[in-house]
PDB file of C-alpha atoms in Angstrom:
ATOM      1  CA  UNK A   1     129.093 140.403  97.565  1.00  0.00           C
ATOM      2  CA  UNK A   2     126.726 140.576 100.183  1.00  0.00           C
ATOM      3  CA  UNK A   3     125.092 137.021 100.599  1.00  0.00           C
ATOM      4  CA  UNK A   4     121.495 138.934  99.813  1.00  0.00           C
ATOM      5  CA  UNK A   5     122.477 140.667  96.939  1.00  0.00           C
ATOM      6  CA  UNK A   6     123.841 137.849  95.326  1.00  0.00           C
ATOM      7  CA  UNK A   7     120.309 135.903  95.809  1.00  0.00           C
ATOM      8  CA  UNK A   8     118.925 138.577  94.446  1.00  0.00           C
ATOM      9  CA  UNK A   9     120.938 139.345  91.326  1.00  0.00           C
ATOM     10  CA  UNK A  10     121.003 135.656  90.976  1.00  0.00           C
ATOM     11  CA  UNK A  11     118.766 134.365  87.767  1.00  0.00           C
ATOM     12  CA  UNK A  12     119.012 131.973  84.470  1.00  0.00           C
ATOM     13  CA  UNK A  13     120.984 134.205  81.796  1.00  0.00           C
ATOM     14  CA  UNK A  14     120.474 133.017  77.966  1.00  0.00           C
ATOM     15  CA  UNK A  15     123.073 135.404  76.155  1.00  0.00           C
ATOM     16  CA  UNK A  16     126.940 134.897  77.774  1.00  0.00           C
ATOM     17  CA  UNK A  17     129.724 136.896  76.250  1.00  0.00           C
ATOM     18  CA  UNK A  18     132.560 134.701  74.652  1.00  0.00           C
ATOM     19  CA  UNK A  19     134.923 136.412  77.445  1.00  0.00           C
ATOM     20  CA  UNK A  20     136.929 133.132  79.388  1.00  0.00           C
ATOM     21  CA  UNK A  21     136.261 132.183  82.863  1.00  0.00           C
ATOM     22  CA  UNK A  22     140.078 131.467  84.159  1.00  0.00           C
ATOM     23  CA  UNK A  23     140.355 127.924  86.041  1.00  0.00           C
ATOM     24  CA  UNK A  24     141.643 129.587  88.971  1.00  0.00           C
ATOM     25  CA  UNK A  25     138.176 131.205  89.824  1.00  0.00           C
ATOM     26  CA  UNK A  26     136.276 127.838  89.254  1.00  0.00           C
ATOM     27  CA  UNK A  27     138.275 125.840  91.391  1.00  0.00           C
ATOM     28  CA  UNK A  28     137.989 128.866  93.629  1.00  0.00           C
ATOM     29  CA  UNK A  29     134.247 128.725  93.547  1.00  0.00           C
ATOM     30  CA  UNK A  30     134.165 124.832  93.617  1.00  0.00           C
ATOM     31  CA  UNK A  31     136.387 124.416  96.252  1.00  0.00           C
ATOM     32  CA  UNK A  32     133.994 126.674  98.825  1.00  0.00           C
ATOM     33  CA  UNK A  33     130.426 124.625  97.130  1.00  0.00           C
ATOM     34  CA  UNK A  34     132.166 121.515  98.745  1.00  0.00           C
ATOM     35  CA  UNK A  35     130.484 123.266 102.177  1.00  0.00           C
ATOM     36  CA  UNK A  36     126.846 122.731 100.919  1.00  0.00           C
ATOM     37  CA  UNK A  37     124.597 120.754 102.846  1.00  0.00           C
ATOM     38  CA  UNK A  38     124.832 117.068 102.326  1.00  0.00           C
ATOM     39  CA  UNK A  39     122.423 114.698 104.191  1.00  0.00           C
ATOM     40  CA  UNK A  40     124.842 111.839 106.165  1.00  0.00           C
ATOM     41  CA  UNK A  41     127.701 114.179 104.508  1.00  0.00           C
ATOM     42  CA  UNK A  42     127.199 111.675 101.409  1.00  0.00           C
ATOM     43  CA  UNK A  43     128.424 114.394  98.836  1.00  0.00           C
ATOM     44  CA  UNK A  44     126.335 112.312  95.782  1.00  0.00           C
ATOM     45  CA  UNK A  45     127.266 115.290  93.322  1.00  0.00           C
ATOM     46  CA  UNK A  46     129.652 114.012  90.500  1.00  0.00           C
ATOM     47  CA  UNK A  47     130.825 117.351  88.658  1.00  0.00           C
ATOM     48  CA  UNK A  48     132.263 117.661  85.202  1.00  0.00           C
ATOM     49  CA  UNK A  49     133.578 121.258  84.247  1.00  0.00           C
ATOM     50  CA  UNK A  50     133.720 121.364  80.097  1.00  0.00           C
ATOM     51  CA  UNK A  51     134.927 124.002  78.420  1.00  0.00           C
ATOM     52  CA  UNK A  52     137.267 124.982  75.466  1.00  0.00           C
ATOM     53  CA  UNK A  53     137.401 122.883  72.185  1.00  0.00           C
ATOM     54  CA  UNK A  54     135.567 119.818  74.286  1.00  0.00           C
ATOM     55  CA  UNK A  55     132.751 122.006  74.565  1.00  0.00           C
ATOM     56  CA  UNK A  56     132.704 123.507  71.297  1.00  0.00           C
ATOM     57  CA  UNK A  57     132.819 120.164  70.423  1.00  0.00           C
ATOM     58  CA  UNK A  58     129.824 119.424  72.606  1.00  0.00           C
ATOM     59  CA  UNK A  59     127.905 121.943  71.294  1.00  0.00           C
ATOM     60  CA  UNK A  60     128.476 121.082  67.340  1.00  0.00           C
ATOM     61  CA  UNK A  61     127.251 117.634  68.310  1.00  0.00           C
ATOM     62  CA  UNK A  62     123.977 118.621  70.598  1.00  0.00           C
ATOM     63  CA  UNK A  63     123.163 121.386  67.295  1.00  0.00           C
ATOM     64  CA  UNK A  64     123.415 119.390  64.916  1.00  0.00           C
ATOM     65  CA  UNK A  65     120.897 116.893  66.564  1.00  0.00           C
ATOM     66  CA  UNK A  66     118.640 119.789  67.467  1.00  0.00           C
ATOM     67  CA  UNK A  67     118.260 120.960  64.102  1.00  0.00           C
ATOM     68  CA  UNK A  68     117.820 117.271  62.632  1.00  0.00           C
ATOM     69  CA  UNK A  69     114.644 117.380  64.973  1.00  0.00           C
ATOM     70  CA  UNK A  70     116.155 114.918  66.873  1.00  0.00           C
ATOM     71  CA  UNK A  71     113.686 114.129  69.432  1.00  0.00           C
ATOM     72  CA  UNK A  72     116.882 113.446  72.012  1.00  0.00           C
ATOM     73  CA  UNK A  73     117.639 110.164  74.081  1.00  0.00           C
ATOM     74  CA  UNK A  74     115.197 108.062  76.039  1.00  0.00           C
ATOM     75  CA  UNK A  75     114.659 110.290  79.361  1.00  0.00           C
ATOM     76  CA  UNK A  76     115.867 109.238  82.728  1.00  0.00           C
ATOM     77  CA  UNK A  77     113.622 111.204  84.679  1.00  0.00           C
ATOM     78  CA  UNK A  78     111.135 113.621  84.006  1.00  0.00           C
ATOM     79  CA  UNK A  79     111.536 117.244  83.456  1.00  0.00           C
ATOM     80  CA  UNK A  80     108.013 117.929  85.096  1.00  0.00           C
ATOM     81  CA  UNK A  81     105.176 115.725  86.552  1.00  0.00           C
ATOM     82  CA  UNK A  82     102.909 114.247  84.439  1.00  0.00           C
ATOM     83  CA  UNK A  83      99.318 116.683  84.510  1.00  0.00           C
ATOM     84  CA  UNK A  84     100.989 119.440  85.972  1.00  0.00           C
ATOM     85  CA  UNK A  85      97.959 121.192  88.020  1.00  0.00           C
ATOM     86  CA  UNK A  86      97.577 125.033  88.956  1.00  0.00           C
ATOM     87  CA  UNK A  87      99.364 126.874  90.562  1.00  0.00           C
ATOM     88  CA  UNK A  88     102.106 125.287  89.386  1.00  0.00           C
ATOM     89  CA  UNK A  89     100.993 125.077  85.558  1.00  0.00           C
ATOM     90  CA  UNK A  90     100.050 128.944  86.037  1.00  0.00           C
ATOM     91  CA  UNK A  91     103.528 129.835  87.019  1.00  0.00           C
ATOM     92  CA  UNK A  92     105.381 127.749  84.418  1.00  0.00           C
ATOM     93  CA  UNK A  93     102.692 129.483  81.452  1.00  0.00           C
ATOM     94  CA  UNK A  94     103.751 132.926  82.648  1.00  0.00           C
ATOM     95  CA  UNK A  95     107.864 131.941  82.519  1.00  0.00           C
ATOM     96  CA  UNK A  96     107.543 130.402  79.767  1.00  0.00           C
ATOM     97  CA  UNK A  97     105.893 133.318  77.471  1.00  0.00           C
ATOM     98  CA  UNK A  98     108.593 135.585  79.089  1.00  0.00           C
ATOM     99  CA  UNK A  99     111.089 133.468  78.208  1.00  0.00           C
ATOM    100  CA  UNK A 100     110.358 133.081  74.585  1.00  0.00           C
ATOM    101  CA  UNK A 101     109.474 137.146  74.520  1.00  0.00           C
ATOM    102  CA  UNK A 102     112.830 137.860  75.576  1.00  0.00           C
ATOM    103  CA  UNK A 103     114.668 134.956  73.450  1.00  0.00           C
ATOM    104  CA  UNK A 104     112.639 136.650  69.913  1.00  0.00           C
ATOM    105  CA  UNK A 105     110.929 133.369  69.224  1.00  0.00           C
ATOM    106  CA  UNK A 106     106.969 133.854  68.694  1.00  0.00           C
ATOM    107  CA  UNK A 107     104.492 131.808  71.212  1.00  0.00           C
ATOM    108  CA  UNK A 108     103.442 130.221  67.622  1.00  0.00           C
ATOM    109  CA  UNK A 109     106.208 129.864  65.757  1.00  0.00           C
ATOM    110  CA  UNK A 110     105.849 125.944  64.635  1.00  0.00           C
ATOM    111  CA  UNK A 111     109.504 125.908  64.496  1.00  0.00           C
ATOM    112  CA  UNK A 112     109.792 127.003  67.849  1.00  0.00           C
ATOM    113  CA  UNK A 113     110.546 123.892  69.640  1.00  0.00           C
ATOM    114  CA  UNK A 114     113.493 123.685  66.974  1.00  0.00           C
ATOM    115  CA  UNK A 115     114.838 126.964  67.842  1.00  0.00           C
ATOM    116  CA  UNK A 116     114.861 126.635  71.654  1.00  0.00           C
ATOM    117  CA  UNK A 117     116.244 123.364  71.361  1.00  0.00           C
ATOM    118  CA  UNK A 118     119.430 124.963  69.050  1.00  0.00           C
ATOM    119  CA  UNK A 119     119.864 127.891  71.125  1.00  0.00           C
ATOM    120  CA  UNK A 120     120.249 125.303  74.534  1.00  0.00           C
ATOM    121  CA  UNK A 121     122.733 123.330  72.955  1.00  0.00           C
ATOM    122  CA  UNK A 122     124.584 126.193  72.589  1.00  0.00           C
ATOM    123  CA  UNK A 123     124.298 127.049  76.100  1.00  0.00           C
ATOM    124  CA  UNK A 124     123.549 130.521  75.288  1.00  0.00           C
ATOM    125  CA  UNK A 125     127.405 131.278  74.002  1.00  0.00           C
ATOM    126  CA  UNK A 126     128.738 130.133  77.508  1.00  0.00           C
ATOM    127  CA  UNK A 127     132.525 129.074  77.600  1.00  0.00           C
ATOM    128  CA  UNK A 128     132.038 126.911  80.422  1.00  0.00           C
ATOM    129  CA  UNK A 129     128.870 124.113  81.609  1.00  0.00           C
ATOM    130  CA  UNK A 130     129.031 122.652  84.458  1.00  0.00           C
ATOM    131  CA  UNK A 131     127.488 118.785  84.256  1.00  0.00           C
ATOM    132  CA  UNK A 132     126.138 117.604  87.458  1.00  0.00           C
ATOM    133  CA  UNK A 133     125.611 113.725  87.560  1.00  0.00           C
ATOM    134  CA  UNK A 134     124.333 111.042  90.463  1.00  0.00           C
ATOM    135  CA  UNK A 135     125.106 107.924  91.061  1.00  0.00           C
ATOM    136  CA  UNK A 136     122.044 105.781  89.808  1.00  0.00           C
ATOM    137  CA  UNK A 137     122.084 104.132  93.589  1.00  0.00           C
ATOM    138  CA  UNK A 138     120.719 107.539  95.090  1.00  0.00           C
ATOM    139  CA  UNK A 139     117.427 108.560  96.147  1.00  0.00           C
ATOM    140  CA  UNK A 140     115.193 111.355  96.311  1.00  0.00           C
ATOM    141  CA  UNK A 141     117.039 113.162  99.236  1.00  0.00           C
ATOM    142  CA  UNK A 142     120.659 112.691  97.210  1.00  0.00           C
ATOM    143  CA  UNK A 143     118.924 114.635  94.493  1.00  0.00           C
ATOM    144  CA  UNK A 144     117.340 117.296  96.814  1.00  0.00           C
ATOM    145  CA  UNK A 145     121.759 117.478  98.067  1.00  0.00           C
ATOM    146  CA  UNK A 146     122.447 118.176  94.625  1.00  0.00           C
ATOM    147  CA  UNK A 147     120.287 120.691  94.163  1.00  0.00           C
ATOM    148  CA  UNK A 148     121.686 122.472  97.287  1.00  0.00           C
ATOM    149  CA  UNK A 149     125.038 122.072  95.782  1.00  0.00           C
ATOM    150  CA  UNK A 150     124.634 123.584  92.444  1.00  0.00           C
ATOM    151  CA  UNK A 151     122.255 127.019  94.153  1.00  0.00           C
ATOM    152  CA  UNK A 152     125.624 127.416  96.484  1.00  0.00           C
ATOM    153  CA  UNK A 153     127.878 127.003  92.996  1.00  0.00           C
ATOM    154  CA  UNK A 154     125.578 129.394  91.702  1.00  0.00           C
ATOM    155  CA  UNK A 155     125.615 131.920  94.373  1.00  0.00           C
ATOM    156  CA  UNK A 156     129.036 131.617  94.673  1.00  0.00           C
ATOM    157  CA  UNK A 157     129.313 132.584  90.781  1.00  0.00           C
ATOM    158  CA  UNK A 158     127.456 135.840  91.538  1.00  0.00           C
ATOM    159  CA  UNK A 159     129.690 136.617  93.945  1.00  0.00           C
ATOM    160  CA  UNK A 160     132.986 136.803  91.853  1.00  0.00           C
ATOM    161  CA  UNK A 161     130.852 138.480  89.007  1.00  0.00           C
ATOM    162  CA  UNK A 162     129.479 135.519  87.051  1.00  0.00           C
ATOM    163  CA  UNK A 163     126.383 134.622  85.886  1.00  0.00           C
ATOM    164  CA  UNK A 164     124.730 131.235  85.250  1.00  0.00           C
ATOM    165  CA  UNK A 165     121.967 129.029  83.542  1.00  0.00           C
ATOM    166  CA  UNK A 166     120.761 125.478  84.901  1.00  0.00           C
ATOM    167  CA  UNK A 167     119.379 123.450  81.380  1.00  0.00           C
ATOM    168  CA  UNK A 168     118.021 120.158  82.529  1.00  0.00           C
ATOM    169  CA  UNK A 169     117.532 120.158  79.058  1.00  0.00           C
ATOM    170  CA  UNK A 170     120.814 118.752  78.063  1.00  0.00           C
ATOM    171  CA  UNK A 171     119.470 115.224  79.958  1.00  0.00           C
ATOM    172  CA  UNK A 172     117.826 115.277  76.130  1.00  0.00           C
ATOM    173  CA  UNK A 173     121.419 114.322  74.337  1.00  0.00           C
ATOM    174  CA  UNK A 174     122.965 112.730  77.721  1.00  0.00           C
ATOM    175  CA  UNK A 175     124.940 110.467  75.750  1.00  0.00           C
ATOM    176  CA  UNK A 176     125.945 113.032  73.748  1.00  0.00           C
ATOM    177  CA  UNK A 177     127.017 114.524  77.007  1.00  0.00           C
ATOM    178  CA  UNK A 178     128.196 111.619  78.404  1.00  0.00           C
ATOM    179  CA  UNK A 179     130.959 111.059  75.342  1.00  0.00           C
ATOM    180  CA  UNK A 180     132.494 114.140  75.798  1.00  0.00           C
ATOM    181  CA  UNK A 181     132.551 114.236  79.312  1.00  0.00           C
ATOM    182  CA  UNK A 182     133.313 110.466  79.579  1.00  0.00           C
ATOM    183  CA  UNK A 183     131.232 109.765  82.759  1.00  0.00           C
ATOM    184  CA  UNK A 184     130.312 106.250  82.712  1.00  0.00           C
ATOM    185  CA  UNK A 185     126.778 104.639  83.042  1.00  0.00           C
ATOM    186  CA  UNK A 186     127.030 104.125  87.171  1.00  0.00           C
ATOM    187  CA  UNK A 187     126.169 107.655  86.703  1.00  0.00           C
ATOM    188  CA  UNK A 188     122.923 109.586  85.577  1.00  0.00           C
ATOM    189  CA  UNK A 189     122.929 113.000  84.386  1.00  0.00           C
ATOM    190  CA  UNK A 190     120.938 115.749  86.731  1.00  0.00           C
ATOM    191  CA  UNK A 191     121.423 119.138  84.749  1.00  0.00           C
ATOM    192  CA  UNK A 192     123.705 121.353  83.049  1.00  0.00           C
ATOM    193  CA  UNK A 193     125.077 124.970  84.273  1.00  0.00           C
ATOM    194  CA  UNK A 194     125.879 127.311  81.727  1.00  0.00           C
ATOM    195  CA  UNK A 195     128.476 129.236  82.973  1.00  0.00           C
ATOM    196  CA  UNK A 196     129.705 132.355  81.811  1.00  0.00           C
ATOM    197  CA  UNK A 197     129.557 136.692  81.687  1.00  0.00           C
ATOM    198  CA  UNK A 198     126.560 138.061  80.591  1.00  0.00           C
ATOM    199  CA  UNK A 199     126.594 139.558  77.166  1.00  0.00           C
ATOM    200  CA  UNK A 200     125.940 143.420  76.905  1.00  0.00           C
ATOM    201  CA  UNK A 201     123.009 144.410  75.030  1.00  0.00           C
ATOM    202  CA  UNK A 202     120.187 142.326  75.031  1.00  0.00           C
ATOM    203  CA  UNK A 203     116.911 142.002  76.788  1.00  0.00           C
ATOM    204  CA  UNK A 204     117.041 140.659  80.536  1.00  0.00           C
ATOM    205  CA  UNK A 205     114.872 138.409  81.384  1.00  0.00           C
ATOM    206  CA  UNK A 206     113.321 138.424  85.229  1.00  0.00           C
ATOM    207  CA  UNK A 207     110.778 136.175  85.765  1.00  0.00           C
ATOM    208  CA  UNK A 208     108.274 136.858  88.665  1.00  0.00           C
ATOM    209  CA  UNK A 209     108.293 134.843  91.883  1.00  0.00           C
ATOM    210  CA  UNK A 210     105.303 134.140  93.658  1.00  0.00           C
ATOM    211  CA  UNK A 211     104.350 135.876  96.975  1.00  0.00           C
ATOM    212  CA  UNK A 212     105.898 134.920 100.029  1.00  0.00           C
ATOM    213  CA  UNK A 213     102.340 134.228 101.577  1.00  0.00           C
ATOM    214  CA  UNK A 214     101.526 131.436  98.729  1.00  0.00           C
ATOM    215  CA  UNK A 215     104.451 129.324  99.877  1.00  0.00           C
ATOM    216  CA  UNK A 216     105.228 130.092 103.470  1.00  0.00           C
ATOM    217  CA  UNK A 217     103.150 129.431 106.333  1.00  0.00           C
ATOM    218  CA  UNK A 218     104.134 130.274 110.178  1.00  0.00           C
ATOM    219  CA  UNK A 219     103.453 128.489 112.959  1.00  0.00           C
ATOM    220  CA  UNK A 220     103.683 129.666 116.444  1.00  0.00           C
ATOM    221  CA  UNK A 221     104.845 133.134 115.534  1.00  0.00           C
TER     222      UNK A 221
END
């Protein structure tokens, strides 16, 4: 796949078919991430690849608390800045009404925190999430590494026809996480990767991207 295409065709799918992802092409596609940029060549990523009964197992758990209301663990980071300001609030109000649009689940639904919750600790129906974790030593720049890391995992997916989903919101049941996966507390928990093929027949959900021109500037050309 053309490196273009698969930016293109890249995006976060929420419904995964229940079709296997063989551990031949993950090692295949992990094996060529270990080439992403890496400040000092540090390599801070930590990865955990969970799938079969673990993750069913996983996913029983993380329900279960979801649909207690369980509120999750004590965050280690935030998910967004505190007062988020425009345009940055604008663009996260437009995803997010897309996103619920295309999931079924009402704007005002009051259970709808309750539902999006469930259907993330399911990871959509993937049979494979990828848990990327830091060592609690790193800084800002190890997590800006990471997050080079897991776009060249995911562009690498798209290239042997697989689609994916980062969910910072399993950081919410960590230890959860963190039992099955048995990475120890040296380590903090980035995000999750849903991993997976994309399940036939249901909505696809694009979000919009901002215009070049609102983001790029040049200088000197």
């Amino acid at each position: 796949m053309d490196v273009y295409e698969a930016v293109d065709s890249r995006r976060a799918v929420r419904a995964f078919s229940d079709e296997p992802v063989s551990k031949e092409v993950l090692e295949r596609v992990l094996a060529a991430a270990t080439r992403a940029p890496s400040s000092g060549n540090l390599q801070p990523w930590h990865l955990y690849v969970v799938t079969g009964e673990p993750l069913a197992e996983l996913k029983r758990r993380a329900t279960a608390r979801a649909l207690a209301g369980d509120p999750g663990d004590e965050r280690e980071y935030p998910m967004y800045p505190a007062g988020l300001a425009s345009p940055y609030r604008d663009r996260f109000s437009a995803a997010a009404a897309q996103r619920y649009e295309a999931l079924g689940i009402e704007r005002d639904d009051p259970d709808r925190p309750v539902k999006i919750a469930a259907l993330n600790t399911e990871a959509f129906g993937a049979p494979v999430v990828l848990f990327c974790y830091l060592d609690r030593t790193m800084g800002p720049g190890q997590w800006g590494d990471a997050g080079m890391y897991l776009q060249t995992v995911m562009l690498l997916l798209r290239a042997e026809g697989l689609h994916s989903c980062p969910q910072v919101m399993w950081t919410m049941y960590r230890k959860t996480v963190s039992q099955i996966a048995g990475a120890d507390d040296r380590l903090v928990l980035f995000c999750g990767v849903a991993v997976g093929s994309e399940k036939e027949g249901v909505p696809r959900l694009r979000t919009g991207r901002a215009d070049m021109t609102e983001t790029v500037r040049f200088i000197g050309a």
